[in-house]
mmCIF file of C-alpha atoms in Angstrom:
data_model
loop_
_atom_site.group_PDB
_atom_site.id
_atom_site.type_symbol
_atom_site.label_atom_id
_atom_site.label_comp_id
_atom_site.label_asym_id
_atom_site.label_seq_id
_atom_site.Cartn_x
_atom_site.Cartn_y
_atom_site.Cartn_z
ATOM 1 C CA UNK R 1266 -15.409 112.806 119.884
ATOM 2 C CA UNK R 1267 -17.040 109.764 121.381
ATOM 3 C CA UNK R 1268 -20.623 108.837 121.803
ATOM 4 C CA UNK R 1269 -21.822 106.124 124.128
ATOM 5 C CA UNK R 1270 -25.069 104.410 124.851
ATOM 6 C CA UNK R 1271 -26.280 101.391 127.355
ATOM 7 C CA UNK R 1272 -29.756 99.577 126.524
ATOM 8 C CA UNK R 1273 -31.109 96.155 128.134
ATOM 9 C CA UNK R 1274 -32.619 93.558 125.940
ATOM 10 C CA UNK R 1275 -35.333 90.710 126.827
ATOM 11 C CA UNK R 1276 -33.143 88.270 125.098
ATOM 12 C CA UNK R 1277 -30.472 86.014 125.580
ATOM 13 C CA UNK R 1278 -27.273 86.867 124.621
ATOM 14 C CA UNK R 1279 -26.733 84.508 121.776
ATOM 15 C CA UNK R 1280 -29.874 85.581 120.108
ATOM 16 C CA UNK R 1281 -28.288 89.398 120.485
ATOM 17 C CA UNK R 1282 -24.956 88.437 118.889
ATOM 18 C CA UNK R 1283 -26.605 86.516 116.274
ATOM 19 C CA UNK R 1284 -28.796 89.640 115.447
ATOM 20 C CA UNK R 1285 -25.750 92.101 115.709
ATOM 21 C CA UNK R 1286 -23.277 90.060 113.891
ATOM 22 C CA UNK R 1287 -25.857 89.347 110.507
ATOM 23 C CA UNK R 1288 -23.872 91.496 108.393
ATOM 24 C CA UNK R 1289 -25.150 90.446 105.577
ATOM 25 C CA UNK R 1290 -28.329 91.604 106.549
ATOM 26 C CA UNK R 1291 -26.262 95.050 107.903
ATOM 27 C CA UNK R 1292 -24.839 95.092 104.079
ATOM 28 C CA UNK R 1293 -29.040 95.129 102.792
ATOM 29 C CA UNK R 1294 -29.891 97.698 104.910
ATOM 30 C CA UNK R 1295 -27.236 99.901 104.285
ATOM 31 C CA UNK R 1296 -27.991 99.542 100.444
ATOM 32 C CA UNK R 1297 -32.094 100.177 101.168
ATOM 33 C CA UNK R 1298 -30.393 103.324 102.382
ATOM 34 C CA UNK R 1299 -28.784 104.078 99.136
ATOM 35 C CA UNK R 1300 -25.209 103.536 100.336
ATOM 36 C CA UNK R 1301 -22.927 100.812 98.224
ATOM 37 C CA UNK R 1302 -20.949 98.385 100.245
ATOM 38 C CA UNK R 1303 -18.941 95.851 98.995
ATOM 39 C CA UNK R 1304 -17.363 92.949 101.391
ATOM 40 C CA UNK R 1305 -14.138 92.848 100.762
ATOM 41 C CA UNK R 1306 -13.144 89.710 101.817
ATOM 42 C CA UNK R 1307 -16.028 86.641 101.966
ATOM 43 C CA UNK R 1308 -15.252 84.451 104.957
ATOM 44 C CA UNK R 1309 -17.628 81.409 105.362
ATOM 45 C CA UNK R 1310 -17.113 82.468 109.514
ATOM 46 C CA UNK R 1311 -17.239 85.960 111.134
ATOM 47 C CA UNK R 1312 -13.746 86.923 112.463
ATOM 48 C CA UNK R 1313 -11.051 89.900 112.737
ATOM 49 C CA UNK R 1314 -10.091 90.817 109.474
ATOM 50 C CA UNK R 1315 -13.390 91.070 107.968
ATOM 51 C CA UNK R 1316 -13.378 94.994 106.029
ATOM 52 C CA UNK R 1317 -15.877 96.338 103.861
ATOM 53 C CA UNK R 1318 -15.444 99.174 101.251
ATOM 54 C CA UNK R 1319 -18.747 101.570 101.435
ATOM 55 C CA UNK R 1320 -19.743 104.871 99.505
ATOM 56 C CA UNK R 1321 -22.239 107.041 100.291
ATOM 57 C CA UNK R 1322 -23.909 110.607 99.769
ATOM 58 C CA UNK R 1323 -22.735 112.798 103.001
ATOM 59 C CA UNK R 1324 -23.225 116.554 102.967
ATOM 60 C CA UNK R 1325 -23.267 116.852 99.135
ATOM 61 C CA UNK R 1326 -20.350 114.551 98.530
ATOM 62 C CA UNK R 1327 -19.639 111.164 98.141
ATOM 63 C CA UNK R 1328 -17.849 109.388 100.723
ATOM 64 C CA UNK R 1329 -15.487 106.684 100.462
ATOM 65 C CA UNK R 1330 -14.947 104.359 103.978
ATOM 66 C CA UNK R 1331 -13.112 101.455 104.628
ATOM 67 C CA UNK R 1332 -14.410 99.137 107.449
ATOM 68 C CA UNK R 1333 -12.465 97.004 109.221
ATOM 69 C CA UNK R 1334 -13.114 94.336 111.797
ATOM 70 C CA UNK R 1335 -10.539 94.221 114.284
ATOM 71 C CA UNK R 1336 -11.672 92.019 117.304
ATOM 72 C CA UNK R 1337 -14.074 89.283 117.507
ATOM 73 C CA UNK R 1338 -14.845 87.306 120.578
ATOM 74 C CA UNK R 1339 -18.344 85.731 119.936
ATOM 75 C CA UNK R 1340 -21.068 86.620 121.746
ATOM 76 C CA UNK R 1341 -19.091 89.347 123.792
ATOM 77 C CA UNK R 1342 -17.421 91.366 121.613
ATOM 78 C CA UNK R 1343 -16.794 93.043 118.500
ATOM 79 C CA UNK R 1344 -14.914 96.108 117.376
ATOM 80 C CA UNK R 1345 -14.546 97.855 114.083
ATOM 81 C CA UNK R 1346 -12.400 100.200 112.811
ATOM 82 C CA UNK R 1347 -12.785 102.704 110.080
ATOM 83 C CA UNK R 1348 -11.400 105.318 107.657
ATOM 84 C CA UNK R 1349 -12.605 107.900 105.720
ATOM 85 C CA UNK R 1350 -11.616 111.255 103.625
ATOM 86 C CA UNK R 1351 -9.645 112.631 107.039
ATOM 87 C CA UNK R 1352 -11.291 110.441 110.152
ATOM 88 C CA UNK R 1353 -10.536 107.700 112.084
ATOM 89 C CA UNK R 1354 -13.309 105.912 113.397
ATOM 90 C CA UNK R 1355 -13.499 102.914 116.392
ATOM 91 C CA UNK R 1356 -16.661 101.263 116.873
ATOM 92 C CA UNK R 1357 -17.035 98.522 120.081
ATOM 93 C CA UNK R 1358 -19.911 96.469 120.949
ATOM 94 C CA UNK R 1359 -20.149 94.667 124.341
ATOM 95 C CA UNK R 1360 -22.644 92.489 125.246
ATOM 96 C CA UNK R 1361 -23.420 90.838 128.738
ATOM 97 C CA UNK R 1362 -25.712 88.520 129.749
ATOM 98 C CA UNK R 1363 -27.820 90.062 133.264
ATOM 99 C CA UNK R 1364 -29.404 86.993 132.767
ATOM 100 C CA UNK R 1365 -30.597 83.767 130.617
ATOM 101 C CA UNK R 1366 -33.321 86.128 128.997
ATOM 102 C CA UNK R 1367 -31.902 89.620 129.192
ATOM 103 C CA UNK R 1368 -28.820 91.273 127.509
ATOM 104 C CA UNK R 1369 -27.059 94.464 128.191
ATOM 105 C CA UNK R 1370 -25.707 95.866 124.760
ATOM 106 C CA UNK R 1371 -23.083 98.950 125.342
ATOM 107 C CA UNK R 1372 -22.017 100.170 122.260
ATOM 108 C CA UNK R 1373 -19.399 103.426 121.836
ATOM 109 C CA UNK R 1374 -18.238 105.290 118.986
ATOM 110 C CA UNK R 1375 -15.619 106.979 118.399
ATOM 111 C CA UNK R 1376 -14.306 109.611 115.682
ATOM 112 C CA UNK R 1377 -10.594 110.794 115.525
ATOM 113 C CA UNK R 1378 -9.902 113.690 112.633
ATOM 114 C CA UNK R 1379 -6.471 113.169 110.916
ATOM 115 C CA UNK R 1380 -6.759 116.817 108.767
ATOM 116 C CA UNK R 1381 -7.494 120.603 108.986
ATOM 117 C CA UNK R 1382 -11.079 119.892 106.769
ATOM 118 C CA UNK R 1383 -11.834 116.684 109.149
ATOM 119 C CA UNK R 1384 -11.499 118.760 112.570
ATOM 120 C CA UNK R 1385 -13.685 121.209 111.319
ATOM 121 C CA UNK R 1386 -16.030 119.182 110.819
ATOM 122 C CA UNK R 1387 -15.725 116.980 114.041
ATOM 123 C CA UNK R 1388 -15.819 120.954 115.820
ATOM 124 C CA UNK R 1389 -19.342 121.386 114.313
ATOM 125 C CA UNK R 1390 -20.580 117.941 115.235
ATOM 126 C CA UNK R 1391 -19.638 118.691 118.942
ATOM 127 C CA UNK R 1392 -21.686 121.930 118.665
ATOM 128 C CA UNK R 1393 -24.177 119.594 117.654
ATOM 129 C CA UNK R 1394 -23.576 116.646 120.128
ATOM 130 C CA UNK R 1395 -26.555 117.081 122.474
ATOM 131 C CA UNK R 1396 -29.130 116.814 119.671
ATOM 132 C CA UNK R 1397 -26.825 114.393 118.235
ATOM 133 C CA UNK R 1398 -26.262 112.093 121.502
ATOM 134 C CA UNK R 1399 -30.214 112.241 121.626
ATOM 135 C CA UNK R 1400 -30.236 111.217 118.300
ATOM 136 C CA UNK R 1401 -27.816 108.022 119.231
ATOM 137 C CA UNK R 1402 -29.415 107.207 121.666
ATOM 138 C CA UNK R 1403 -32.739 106.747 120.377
ATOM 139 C CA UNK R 1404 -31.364 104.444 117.067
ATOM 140 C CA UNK R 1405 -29.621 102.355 119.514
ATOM 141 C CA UNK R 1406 -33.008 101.801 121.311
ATOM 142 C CA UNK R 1407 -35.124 101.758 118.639
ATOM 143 C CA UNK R 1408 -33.032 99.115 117.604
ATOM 144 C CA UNK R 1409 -32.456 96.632 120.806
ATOM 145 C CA UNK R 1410 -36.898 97.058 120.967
ATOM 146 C CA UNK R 1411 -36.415 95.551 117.510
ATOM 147 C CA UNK R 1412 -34.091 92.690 118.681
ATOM 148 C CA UNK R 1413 -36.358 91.810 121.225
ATOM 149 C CA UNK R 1414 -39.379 92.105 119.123
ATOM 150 C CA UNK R 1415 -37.832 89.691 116.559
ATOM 151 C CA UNK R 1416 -36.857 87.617 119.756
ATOM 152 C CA UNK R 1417 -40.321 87.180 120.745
ATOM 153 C CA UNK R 1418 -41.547 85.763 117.617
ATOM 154 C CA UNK R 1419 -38.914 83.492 117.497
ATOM 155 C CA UNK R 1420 -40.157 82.667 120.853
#
């Protein structure tokens, strides 16, 4: 199951990678949410190889996920891999630069189920995808407006 979005940012593509590659201030956030994530490997630079261990509430049930970073190409590229209770999951990032000022940010997701429990539960996210692609979409937009907002302060 993949989703896939596209959004354009009023910024240049260094101030997008910088924004997209703060992790520690992706590690915050995910805690605010009531997630814990622990790095499990502290690099003074971002590069492949970079993993996190998280665990959070899902459905009733805490779940255990293991995130890898497996490509890094600053400010282009980034991809992630990740493993949980049964799924696979790929994450890549693109960015582009349209111009000096303005960044395309693609960004696709993908979810592979290794057991019987996993693929049922991948089944009932795709009778869900529509609402859930909608759902995708708007995050990823609601968060490049942020990028540029913070962009425009910097400004």
């Amino acid at each position: 199951m993949q989703f896939t979005t596209r959004e354009d940012i009023e910024a240049p593509i260094e101030h997008v990678f910088a924004q997209v590659s703060d992790f520690s201030g992706f590690e915050r956030s995910v805690l605010r949410r009531g997630a814990e994530v622990e790095r499990v490997e502290d690099r003074p630079v971002p590069s492949a190889g970079m993993a996190w261990d998280v665990r959070f509430p899902m459905r009733g049930k805490t779940r255990d996920m293991h995130v890898e970073m497996t490509e890094y190409d600053a400010p282009n590229h980034m991809v992630f891999k990740s493993t949980s209770q049964g799924i696979e999951g790929e994450l890549r990032l693109d960015l582009v630069a349209l111009s000096r000022g303005r960044t395309r940010l693609s960004l696709s997701v993908e979810l592979a189920p290794k057991t019987l429990s996993a693929r049922l539960l991948v089944q009932s996210l795709k009778l869900a995808r529509t609402n859930l692609n909608k759902r995708f979409h708007l995050k990823v937009a609601g968060y490049a407006k942020e990028l540029e907002d913070r962009f425009a302060r910097t400004a």
